[in-house]
Amino acid sequence: MASVPSPYQTHVPLPSHPDEKSPIAEPQIFVVPIHIVTHASQLPAEFLEPSSERQIVIGFDCEGADLCRHGALCIMQLAFPDAIYLVDAIQGGEMLIKACKPALESSYITKVIHDCKRDSEALYFQFGIKLNNVVDTQIAYSLIEEQEGRARSSDDYISFVGLLADPRYCGIIF
């Protein structure tokens, strides 16, 4: 992955499974490096060169100013099992985001995101990127709620933090 050790890191809580003795599972905490990316060479090769032999799953999100077709994409977050990459779209510019296009459009890389509508809109209209192989946890939550017969309205929304805190899913309290 990145050749230079990252000066940044974060603690990522991951749910563990309860054992027979304790019905409540305590989340495990993992330390993960954070890399600030301003050039494509700082990204993992398996991301930049998607391959059917190396299919991967990543967490994905975009942040920006009024993020949509006319807003400004500022940061693209890529979460791998062993590192987090913050792709700086401001400093890296269009060249950096376009270098990510094969990965973002690849069927070999599964992108897990919560509520990707605005992210997808910004990437498509600003950079011509058509997201492919996306798992939207907001949509998945809505479908599960519907399949379980829970009444919902068209404006129902659960935040990502709310979804993670729901004991039916992760049950992680921040």
Short mmCIF file of N, CA and C in Angstrom, two decimals:
data_model
loop_
_atom_site.label_atom_id
_atom_site.label_comp_id
_atom_site.label_asym_id
_atom_site.label_seq_id
_atom_site.Cartn_x
_atom_site.Cartn_y
_atom_site.Cartn_z
N MET A 1 0.84 -1.16 0.00
CA MET A 1 0.00 0.00 0.00
C MET A 1 0.90 1.24 0.00
N ALA A 2 0.68 2.20 0.89
CA ALA A 2 1.51 3.39 0.91
C ALA A 2 2.90 3.04 1.44
N SER A 3 3.94 3.60 0.81
CA SER A 3 5.30 3.25 1.18
C SER A 3 5.79 4.02 2.41
N VAL A 4 5.20 5.17 2.69
CA VAL A 4 5.61 5.99 3.82
C VAL A 4 4.64 5.75 4.97
N PRO A 5 5.16 5.48 6.19
CA PRO A 5 4.25 5.29 7.32
C PRO A 5 3.41 6.55 7.54
N SER A 6 2.16 6.36 7.87
CA SER A 6 1.26 7.48 8.09
C SER A 6 1.44 8.04 9.49
N PRO A 7 1.50 9.39 9.62
CA PRO A 7 1.57 9.97 10.95
C PRO A 7 0.20 10.00 11.62
N TYR A 8 -0.84 9.64 10.88
CA TYR A 8 -2.21 9.68 11.39
C TYR A 8 -2.74 8.26 11.56
N GLN A 9 -3.58 8.09 12.57
CA GLN A 9 -4.23 6.80 12.75
C GLN A 9 -5.54 7.03 13.49
N THR A 10 -6.39 6.03 13.43
CA THR A 10 -7.65 6.09 14.14
C THR A 10 -7.94 4.74 14.76
N HIS A 11 -8.86 4.74 15.69
CA HIS A 11 -9.31 3.50 16.32
C HIS A 11 -10.65 3.14 15.71
N VAL A 12 -10.76 1.95 15.19
CA VAL A 12 -11.98 1.50 14.53
C VAL A 12 -12.63 0.41 15.37
N PRO A 13 -13.85 0.68 15.88
CA PRO A 13 -14.54 -0.37 16.63
C PRO A 13 -15.24 -1.32 15.68
N LEU A 14 -14.99 -2.59 15.83
CA LEU A 14 -15.67 -3.61 15.03
C LEU A 14 -16.40 -4.54 15.99
N PRO A 15 -17.64 -4.88 15.64
CA PRO A 15 -18.40 -5.75 16.55
C PRO A 15 -17.77 -7.13 16.64
N SER A 16 -17.80 -7.67 17.84
CA SER A 16 -17.38 -9.06 18.01
C SER A 16 -18.64 -9.86 18.31
N HIS A 17 -18.54 -11.14 18.23
CA HIS A 17 -19.71 -11.99 18.44
C HIS A 17 -19.75 -12.44 19.89
N PRO A 18 -20.93 -12.39 20.51
CA PRO A 18 -21.01 -12.82 21.91
C PRO A 18 -20.72 -14.31 22.02
N ASP A 19 -20.08 -14.68 23.12
CA ASP A 19 -19.85 -16.11 23.34
C ASP A 19 -20.96 -16.65 24.24
N GLU A 20 -20.88 -17.92 24.57
CA GLU A 20 -21.94 -18.55 25.36
C GLU A 20 -22.02 -17.97 26.77
N LYS A 21 -20.88 -17.52 27.32
CA LYS A 21 -20.85 -17.01 28.69
C LYS A 21 -21.39 -15.59 28.78
N SER A 22 -21.12 -14.78 27.78
CA SER A 22 -21.53 -13.38 27.81
C SER A 22 -22.44 -13.08 26.62
N PRO A 23 -23.71 -12.76 26.87
CA PRO A 23 -24.62 -12.50 25.76
C PRO A 23 -24.37 -11.15 25.08
N ILE A 24 -23.57 -10.28 25.73
CA ILE A 24 -23.29 -8.97 25.14
C ILE A 24 -21.86 -8.99 24.59
N ALA A 25 -21.74 -8.62 23.35
CA ALA A 25 -20.43 -8.59 22.71
C ALA A 25 -19.83 -7.20 22.83
N GLU A 26 -18.62 -7.12 23.30
CA GLU A 26 -17.89 -5.86 23.34
C GLU A 26 -17.20 -5.66 22.00
N PRO A 27 -17.26 -4.44 21.46
CA PRO A 27 -16.57 -4.24 20.18
C PRO A 27 -15.05 -4.34 20.35
N GLN A 28 -14.40 -4.88 19.34
CA GLN A 28 -12.94 -4.93 19.32
C GLN A 28 -12.46 -3.63 18.69
N ILE A 29 -11.36 -3.10 19.20
CA ILE A 29 -10.82 -1.85 18.69
C ILE A 29 -9.54 -2.14 17.92
N PHE A 30 -9.47 -1.66 16.69
CA PHE A 30 -8.30 -1.84 15.85
C PHE A 30 -7.73 -0.47 15.51
N VAL A 31 -6.41 -0.35 15.53
CA VAL A 31 -5.74 0.87 15.13
C VAL A 31 -5.43 0.77 13.64
N VAL A 32 -5.87 1.78 12.91
CA VAL A 32 -5.73 1.77 11.45
C VAL A 32 -5.06 3.07 11.01
N PRO A 33 -4.03 3.00 10.16
CA PRO A 33 -3.40 4.23 9.68
C PRO A 33 -4.30 4.99 8.71
N ILE A 34 -4.17 6.30 8.72
CA ILE A 34 -4.90 7.18 7.80
C ILE A 34 -3.88 7.85 6.89
N HIS A 35 -4.10 7.71 5.58
CA HIS A 35 -3.19 8.30 4.59
C HIS A 35 -3.91 9.43 3.86
N ILE A 36 -3.30 10.59 3.81
CA ILE A 36 -3.84 11.70 3.04
C ILE A 36 -3.23 11.62 1.66
N VAL A 37 -4.10 11.50 0.65
CA VAL A 37 -3.67 11.22 -0.72
C VAL A 37 -3.82 12.46 -1.59
N THR A 38 -2.71 12.88 -2.20
CA THR A 38 -2.75 14.01 -3.14
C THR A 38 -2.27 13.59 -4.52
N HIS A 39 -1.79 12.34 -4.63
CA HIS A 39 -1.33 11.80 -5.91
C HIS A 39 -1.72 10.33 -5.99
N ALA A 40 -2.09 9.88 -7.17
CA ALA A 40 -2.57 8.51 -7.36
C ALA A 40 -1.56 7.46 -6.89
N SER A 41 -0.28 7.75 -6.96
CA SER A 41 0.74 6.78 -6.54
C SER A 41 0.65 6.44 -5.05
N GLN A 42 -0.08 7.23 -4.29
CA GLN A 42 -0.23 6.99 -2.86
C GLN A 42 -1.37 6.01 -2.55
N LEU A 43 -2.10 5.59 -3.57
CA LEU A 43 -3.21 4.65 -3.39
C LEU A 43 -2.74 3.22 -3.63
N PRO A 44 -3.43 2.24 -3.03
CA PRO A 44 -3.05 0.84 -3.22
C PRO A 44 -3.20 0.40 -4.67
N ALA A 45 -2.27 -0.43 -5.12
CA ALA A 45 -2.30 -0.93 -6.50
C ALA A 45 -3.58 -1.70 -6.78
N GLU A 46 -4.07 -2.48 -5.80
CA GLU A 46 -5.29 -3.26 -6.05
C GLU A 46 -6.51 -2.38 -6.23
N PHE A 47 -6.43 -1.13 -5.81
CA PHE A 47 -7.51 -0.17 -6.05
C PHE A 47 -7.36 0.45 -7.44
N LEU A 48 -6.16 0.89 -7.76
CA LEU A 48 -5.93 1.56 -9.04
C LEU A 48 -6.03 0.62 -10.24
N GLU A 49 -5.74 -0.66 -10.01
CA GLU A 49 -5.76 -1.65 -11.09
C GLU A 49 -6.69 -2.79 -10.72
N PRO A 50 -8.01 -2.56 -10.81
CA PRO A 50 -8.97 -3.61 -10.42
C PRO A 50 -8.76 -4.88 -11.25
N SER A 51 -8.94 -6.03 -10.58
CA SER A 51 -8.70 -7.30 -11.24
C SER A 51 -9.68 -8.35 -10.73
N SER A 52 -10.09 -9.23 -11.61
CA SER A 52 -10.98 -10.32 -11.21
C SER A 52 -10.27 -11.27 -10.24
N GLU A 53 -8.95 -11.31 -10.27
CA GLU A 53 -8.19 -12.17 -9.37
C GLU A 53 -8.08 -11.57 -7.97
N ARG A 54 -8.28 -10.26 -7.84
CA ARG A 54 -8.15 -9.59 -6.55
C ARG A 54 -9.40 -8.74 -6.27
N GLN A 55 -10.53 -9.39 -6.13
CA GLN A 55 -11.74 -8.65 -5.84
C GLN A 55 -11.70 -8.17 -4.40
N ILE A 56 -12.06 -6.91 -4.18
CA ILE A 56 -11.99 -6.34 -2.83
C ILE A 56 -13.29 -5.60 -2.48
N VAL A 57 -13.47 -5.39 -1.19
CA VAL A 57 -14.59 -4.63 -0.67
C VAL A 57 -14.02 -3.46 0.12
N ILE A 58 -14.51 -2.25 -0.16
CA ILE A 58 -14.04 -1.06 0.55
C ILE A 58 -15.22 -0.26 1.07
N GLY A 59 -14.97 0.49 2.12
CA GLY A 59 -15.92 1.50 2.56
C GLY A 59 -15.64 2.74 1.73
N PHE A 60 -16.68 3.48 1.39
CA PHE A 60 -16.53 4.60 0.47
C PHE A 60 -17.48 5.73 0.86
N ASP A 61 -17.00 6.96 0.78
CA ASP A 61 -17.85 8.12 1.02
C ASP A 61 -17.18 9.34 0.42
N CYS A 62 -17.98 10.32 0.09
CA CYS A 62 -17.48 11.59 -0.42
C CYS A 62 -17.97 12.72 0.47
N GLU A 63 -17.16 13.76 0.58
CA GLU A 63 -17.54 14.97 1.30
C GLU A 63 -17.26 16.14 0.39
N GLY A 64 -18.06 17.18 0.55
CA GLY A 64 -17.85 18.35 -0.28
C GLY A 64 -18.71 19.51 0.16
N ALA A 65 -18.56 20.61 -0.56
CA ALA A 65 -19.38 21.80 -0.33
C ALA A 65 -20.59 21.70 -1.25
N ASP A 66 -21.78 21.58 -0.65
CA ASP A 66 -23.02 21.42 -1.41
C ASP A 66 -22.87 20.28 -2.41
N LEU A 67 -22.46 19.12 -1.90
CA LEU A 67 -22.14 17.96 -2.73
C LEU A 67 -23.35 17.54 -3.58
N CYS A 68 -23.25 17.74 -4.86
CA CYS A 68 -24.25 17.34 -5.85
C CYS A 68 -23.64 17.67 -7.22
N ARG A 69 -24.46 17.74 -8.24
CA ARG A 69 -23.92 17.99 -9.58
C ARG A 69 -23.19 19.32 -9.69
N HIS A 70 -23.59 20.32 -8.93
CA HIS A 70 -22.96 21.65 -9.05
C HIS A 70 -22.05 21.99 -7.87
N GLY A 71 -22.05 21.18 -6.83
CA GLY A 71 -21.23 21.46 -5.66
C GLY A 71 -19.77 21.10 -5.92
N ALA A 72 -18.98 21.12 -4.88
CA ALA A 72 -17.55 20.82 -5.01
C ALA A 72 -17.19 19.58 -4.21
N LEU A 73 -16.66 18.58 -4.88
CA LEU A 73 -16.13 17.40 -4.21
C LEU A 73 -14.81 17.80 -3.57
N CYS A 74 -14.68 17.57 -2.27
CA CYS A 74 -13.46 17.95 -1.57
C CYS A 74 -12.63 16.74 -1.15
N ILE A 75 -13.28 15.75 -0.54
CA ILE A 75 -12.58 14.57 -0.01
C ILE A 75 -13.33 13.32 -0.40
N MET A 76 -12.60 12.31 -0.85
CA MET A 76 -13.16 10.99 -1.08
C MET A 76 -12.49 10.06 -0.07
N GLN A 77 -13.32 9.38 0.72
CA GLN A 77 -12.80 8.50 1.77
C GLN A 77 -12.88 7.05 1.31
N LEU A 78 -11.76 6.35 1.40
CA LEU A 78 -11.68 4.95 1.01
C LEU A 78 -11.18 4.16 2.21
N ALA A 79 -11.99 3.23 2.69
CA ALA A 79 -11.63 2.44 3.86
C ALA A 79 -11.33 1.01 3.45
N PHE A 80 -10.09 0.61 3.62
CA PHE A 80 -9.62 -0.76 3.36
C PHE A 80 -9.50 -1.46 4.71
N PRO A 81 -9.40 -2.77 4.74
CA PRO A 81 -9.27 -3.46 6.03
C PRO A 81 -8.07 -3.01 6.86
N ASP A 82 -7.01 -2.58 6.20
CA ASP A 82 -5.78 -2.25 6.92
C ASP A 82 -5.38 -0.78 6.88
N ALA A 83 -6.19 0.08 6.24
CA ALA A 83 -5.84 1.50 6.16
C ALA A 83 -7.02 2.30 5.64
N ILE A 84 -6.99 3.60 5.95
CA ILE A 84 -7.99 4.53 5.43
C ILE A 84 -7.25 5.55 4.59
N TYR A 85 -7.82 5.85 3.41
CA TYR A 85 -7.22 6.81 2.49
C TYR A 85 -8.18 7.97 2.31
N LEU A 86 -7.69 9.18 2.59
CA LEU A 86 -8.46 10.39 2.37
C LEU A 86 -7.93 11.04 1.10
N VAL A 87 -8.69 10.91 0.03
CA VAL A 87 -8.27 11.40 -1.28
C VAL A 87 -8.65 12.88 -1.36
N ASP A 88 -7.64 13.74 -1.39
CA ASP A 88 -7.83 15.19 -1.39
C ASP A 88 -8.10 15.67 -2.81
N ALA A 89 -9.38 15.85 -3.13
CA ALA A 89 -9.77 16.25 -4.49
C ALA A 89 -9.41 17.70 -4.77
N ILE A 90 -9.25 18.50 -3.74
CA ILE A 90 -8.87 19.91 -3.94
C ILE A 90 -7.41 20.00 -4.36
N GLN A 91 -6.52 19.40 -3.57
CA GLN A 91 -5.10 19.48 -3.88
C GLN A 91 -4.73 18.56 -5.05
N GLY A 92 -5.28 17.36 -5.09
CA GLY A 92 -4.96 16.41 -6.17
C GLY A 92 -5.64 16.73 -7.48
N GLY A 93 -6.75 17.43 -7.41
CA GLY A 93 -7.45 17.89 -8.59
C GLY A 93 -8.10 16.79 -9.41
N GLU A 94 -8.55 17.20 -10.58
CA GLU A 94 -9.27 16.29 -11.48
C GLU A 94 -8.41 15.09 -11.88
N MET A 95 -7.11 15.28 -12.02
CA MET A 95 -6.23 14.18 -12.41
C MET A 95 -6.26 13.04 -11.39
N LEU A 96 -6.28 13.39 -10.12
CA LEU A 96 -6.34 12.38 -9.06
C LEU A 96 -7.68 11.65 -9.07
N ILE A 97 -8.76 12.39 -9.18
CA ILE A 97 -10.09 11.77 -9.17
C ILE A 97 -10.27 10.89 -10.41
N LYS A 98 -9.79 11.34 -11.55
CA LYS A 98 -9.89 10.54 -12.79
C LYS A 98 -9.05 9.26 -12.67
N ALA A 99 -7.96 9.29 -11.91
CA ALA A 99 -7.15 8.08 -11.70
C ALA A 99 -7.94 7.03 -10.92
N CYS A 100 -8.92 7.48 -10.14
CA CYS A 100 -9.77 6.57 -9.36
C CYS A 100 -10.93 6.01 -10.18
N LYS A 101 -11.16 6.56 -11.35
CA LYS A 101 -12.32 6.17 -12.17
C LYS A 101 -12.40 4.67 -12.45
N PRO A 102 -11.31 4.01 -12.89
CA PRO A 102 -11.43 2.56 -13.15
C PRO A 102 -11.89 1.78 -11.92
N ALA A 103 -11.43 2.16 -10.75
CA ALA A 103 -11.82 1.46 -9.52
C ALA A 103 -13.28 1.74 -9.17
N LEU A 104 -13.68 2.99 -9.28
CA LEU A 104 -15.05 3.37 -8.91
C LEU A 104 -16.08 2.79 -9.87
N GLU A 105 -15.68 2.54 -11.10
CA GLU A 105 -16.58 1.95 -12.09
C GLU A 105 -16.43 0.43 -12.19
N SER A 106 -15.49 -0.14 -11.45
CA SER A 106 -15.19 -1.57 -11.56
C SER A 106 -16.21 -2.45 -10.85
N SER A 107 -16.50 -3.58 -11.47
CA SER A 107 -17.35 -4.58 -10.83
C SER A 107 -16.53 -5.47 -9.90
N TYR A 108 -15.21 -5.35 -9.93
CA TYR A 108 -14.33 -6.16 -9.07
C TYR A 108 -14.10 -5.54 -7.70
N ILE A 109 -14.51 -4.28 -7.54
CA ILE A 109 -14.37 -3.60 -6.26
C ILE A 109 -15.77 -3.24 -5.78
N THR A 110 -16.16 -3.83 -4.66
CA THR A 110 -17.46 -3.52 -4.06
C THR A 110 -17.28 -2.29 -3.18
N LYS A 111 -18.09 -1.27 -3.45
CA LYS A 111 -18.04 -0.04 -2.68
C LYS A 111 -19.24 -0.02 -1.72
N VAL A 112 -18.98 -0.01 -0.42
CA VAL A 112 -20.04 0.05 0.59
C VAL A 112 -20.14 1.49 1.05
N ILE A 113 -21.34 2.06 0.94
CA ILE A 113 -21.55 3.47 1.24
C ILE A 113 -22.93 3.64 1.85
N HIS A 114 -23.10 4.68 2.62
CA HIS A 114 -24.42 4.99 3.20
C HIS A 114 -24.98 6.21 2.48
N ASP A 115 -26.09 6.02 1.80
CA ASP A 115 -26.80 7.10 1.11
C ASP A 115 -25.93 7.75 0.02
N CYS A 116 -25.74 7.03 -1.06
CA CYS A 116 -24.78 7.47 -2.09
C CYS A 116 -25.35 8.41 -3.15
N LYS A 117 -26.59 8.84 -3.00
CA LYS A 117 -27.22 9.64 -4.06
C LYS A 117 -26.39 10.87 -4.45
N ARG A 118 -26.07 11.70 -3.49
CA ARG A 118 -25.33 12.94 -3.80
C ARG A 118 -23.89 12.65 -4.23
N ASP A 119 -23.27 11.65 -3.62
CA ASP A 119 -21.91 11.27 -4.00
C ASP A 119 -21.89 10.84 -5.48
N SER A 120 -22.83 9.99 -5.82
CA SER A 120 -22.92 9.48 -7.19
C SER A 120 -23.19 10.61 -8.17
N GLU A 121 -24.09 11.50 -7.79
CA GLU A 121 -24.43 12.64 -8.64
C GLU A 121 -23.20 13.52 -8.89
N ALA A 122 -22.46 13.84 -7.84
CA ALA A 122 -21.26 14.69 -7.98
C ALA A 122 -20.21 14.01 -8.86
N LEU A 123 -19.95 12.73 -8.61
CA LEU A 123 -18.93 12.02 -9.40
C LEU A 123 -19.32 11.95 -10.88
N TYR A 124 -20.60 11.73 -11.15
CA TYR A 124 -21.04 11.60 -12.54
C TYR A 124 -20.98 12.95 -13.26
N PHE A 125 -21.60 13.97 -12.68
CA PHE A 125 -21.69 15.25 -13.38
C PHE A 125 -20.39 16.05 -13.38
N GLN A 126 -19.55 15.85 -12.37
CA GLN A 126 -18.31 16.61 -12.32
C GLN A 126 -17.13 15.90 -12.98
N PHE A 127 -17.15 14.53 -12.96
CA PHE A 127 -15.98 13.79 -13.44
C PHE A 127 -16.31 12.69 -14.43
N GLY A 128 -17.59 12.51 -14.77
CA GLY A 128 -17.98 11.46 -15.72
C GLY A 128 -17.81 10.06 -15.17
N ILE A 129 -17.84 9.91 -13.85
CA ILE A 129 -17.65 8.60 -13.21
C ILE A 129 -19.02 8.01 -12.89
N LYS A 130 -19.26 6.79 -13.38
CA LYS A 130 -20.50 6.07 -13.11
C LYS A 130 -20.20 4.97 -12.10
N LEU A 131 -20.60 5.20 -10.86
CA LEU A 131 -20.34 4.20 -9.81
C LEU A 131 -20.95 2.86 -10.20
N ASN A 132 -20.21 1.80 -9.93
CA ASN A 132 -20.66 0.44 -10.24
C ASN A 132 -20.35 -0.44 -9.03
N ASN A 133 -21.17 -1.47 -8.84
CA ASN A 133 -20.99 -2.44 -7.76
C ASN A 133 -21.00 -1.75 -6.40
N VAL A 134 -22.10 -1.03 -6.14
CA VAL A 134 -22.28 -0.29 -4.90
C VAL A 134 -23.28 -1.00 -4.00
N VAL A 135 -22.95 -1.08 -2.72
CA VAL A 135 -23.90 -1.53 -1.71
C VAL A 135 -24.21 -0.30 -0.87
N ASP A 136 -25.44 0.19 -0.99
CA ASP A 136 -25.87 1.38 -0.25
C ASP A 136 -26.58 0.91 1.02
N THR A 137 -25.98 1.16 2.17
CA THR A 137 -26.54 0.67 3.43
C THR A 137 -27.85 1.36 3.78
N GLN A 138 -28.08 2.57 3.28
CA GLN A 138 -29.37 3.25 3.50
C GLN A 138 -30.47 2.50 2.76
N ILE A 139 -30.22 2.12 1.52
CA ILE A 139 -31.19 1.36 0.73
C ILE A 139 -31.39 -0.03 1.35
N ALA A 140 -30.30 -0.68 1.74
CA ALA A 140 -30.40 -2.01 2.35
C ALA A 140 -31.25 -1.95 3.62
N TYR A 141 -31.04 -0.95 4.44
CA TYR A 141 -31.82 -0.79 5.66
C TYR A 141 -33.31 -0.64 5.32
N SER A 142 -33.62 0.21 4.36
CA SER A 142 -35.02 0.43 3.96
C SER A 142 -35.66 -0.85 3.45
N LEU A 143 -34.92 -1.62 2.66
CA LEU A 143 -35.47 -2.88 2.14
C LEU A 143 -35.71 -3.90 3.25
N ILE A 144 -34.79 -3.99 4.19
CA ILE A 144 -34.96 -4.91 5.31
C ILE A 144 -36.17 -4.50 6.16
N GLU A 145 -36.28 -3.21 6.43
CA GLU A 145 -37.42 -2.72 7.21
C GLU A 145 -38.74 -3.07 6.50
N GLU A 146 -38.77 -2.87 5.20
CA GLU A 146 -39.97 -3.17 4.42
C GLU A 146 -40.28 -4.67 4.42
N GLN A 147 -39.25 -5.50 4.23
CA GLN A 147 -39.44 -6.95 4.22
C GLN A 147 -39.91 -7.47 5.57
N GLU A 148 -39.52 -6.79 6.64
CA GLU A 148 -39.94 -7.21 7.97
C GLU A 148 -41.29 -6.63 8.36
N GLY A 149 -41.93 -5.93 7.41
CA GLY A 149 -43.28 -5.44 7.63
C GLY A 149 -43.39 -4.18 8.46
N ARG A 150 -42.30 -3.49 8.67
CA ARG A 150 -42.36 -2.25 9.44
C ARG A 150 -42.92 -1.13 8.55
N ALA A 151 -43.83 -0.37 9.09
CA ALA A 151 -44.39 0.75 8.35
C ALA A 151 -43.33 1.84 8.20
N ARG A 152 -43.25 2.40 7.04
CA ARG A 152 -42.29 3.48 6.81
C ARG A 152 -42.87 4.45 5.81
N SER A 153 -42.43 5.68 5.90
CA SER A 153 -42.88 6.68 4.94
C SER A 153 -41.77 6.92 3.92
N SER A 154 -42.12 7.64 2.87
CA SER A 154 -41.15 7.86 1.79
C SER A 154 -39.96 8.73 2.23
N ASP A 155 -40.13 9.48 3.33
CA ASP A 155 -39.02 10.32 3.79
C ASP A 155 -38.27 9.71 4.97
N ASP A 156 -38.48 8.41 5.24
CA ASP A 156 -37.73 7.74 6.30
C ASP A 156 -36.25 7.78 5.99
N TYR A 157 -35.46 8.07 6.99
CA TYR A 157 -34.01 8.12 6.81
C TYR A 157 -33.37 7.70 8.12
N ILE A 158 -32.35 6.91 8.03
CA ILE A 158 -31.55 6.58 9.20
C ILE A 158 -30.12 7.02 8.90
N SER A 159 -29.52 7.71 9.84
CA SER A 159 -28.14 8.14 9.65
C SER A 159 -27.23 6.92 9.74
N PHE A 160 -26.01 7.07 9.26
CA PHE A 160 -25.05 5.98 9.33
C PHE A 160 -24.75 5.62 10.79
N VAL A 161 -24.59 6.65 11.63
CA VAL A 161 -24.34 6.41 13.04
C VAL A 161 -25.54 5.71 13.67
N GLY A 162 -26.75 6.13 13.29
CA GLY A 162 -27.96 5.48 13.79
C GLY A 162 -28.04 4.02 13.38
N LEU A 163 -27.64 3.73 12.16
CA LEU A 163 -27.64 2.36 11.67
C LEU A 163 -26.63 1.50 12.44
N LEU A 164 -25.44 2.05 12.65
CA LEU A 164 -24.41 1.31 13.40
C LEU A 164 -24.84 1.07 14.85
N ALA A 165 -25.57 2.01 15.43
CA ALA A 165 -26.00 1.90 16.82
C ALA A 165 -27.18 0.94 16.99
N ASP A 166 -27.91 0.67 15.93
CA ASP A 166 -29.08 -0.20 16.01
C ASP A 166 -28.63 -1.61 16.39
N PRO A 167 -29.11 -2.15 17.51
CA PRO A 167 -28.67 -3.47 17.96
C PRO A 167 -29.03 -4.61 16.99
N ARG A 168 -29.97 -4.37 16.08
CA ARG A 168 -30.29 -5.40 15.10
C ARG A 168 -29.20 -5.52 14.03
N TYR A 169 -28.32 -4.54 13.96
CA TYR A 169 -27.26 -4.56 12.94
C TYR A 169 -25.90 -4.63 13.62
N CYS A 170 -25.34 -3.53 14.02
CA CYS A 170 -24.01 -3.56 14.65
C CYS A 170 -24.08 -3.36 16.15
N GLY A 171 -24.95 -2.48 16.59
CA GLY A 171 -25.07 -2.22 18.02
C GLY A 171 -23.87 -1.49 18.63
N ILE A 172 -23.17 -0.72 17.82
CA ILE A 172 -22.01 0.02 18.32
C ILE A 172 -22.47 1.40 18.77
N ILE A 173 -22.20 1.72 20.01
CA ILE A 173 -22.55 3.04 20.55
C ILE A 173 -21.30 3.91 20.52
N PHE A 174 -21.43 5.08 19.92
CA PHE A 174 -20.29 6.01 19.83
C PHE A 174 -20.35 7.02 20.93
#
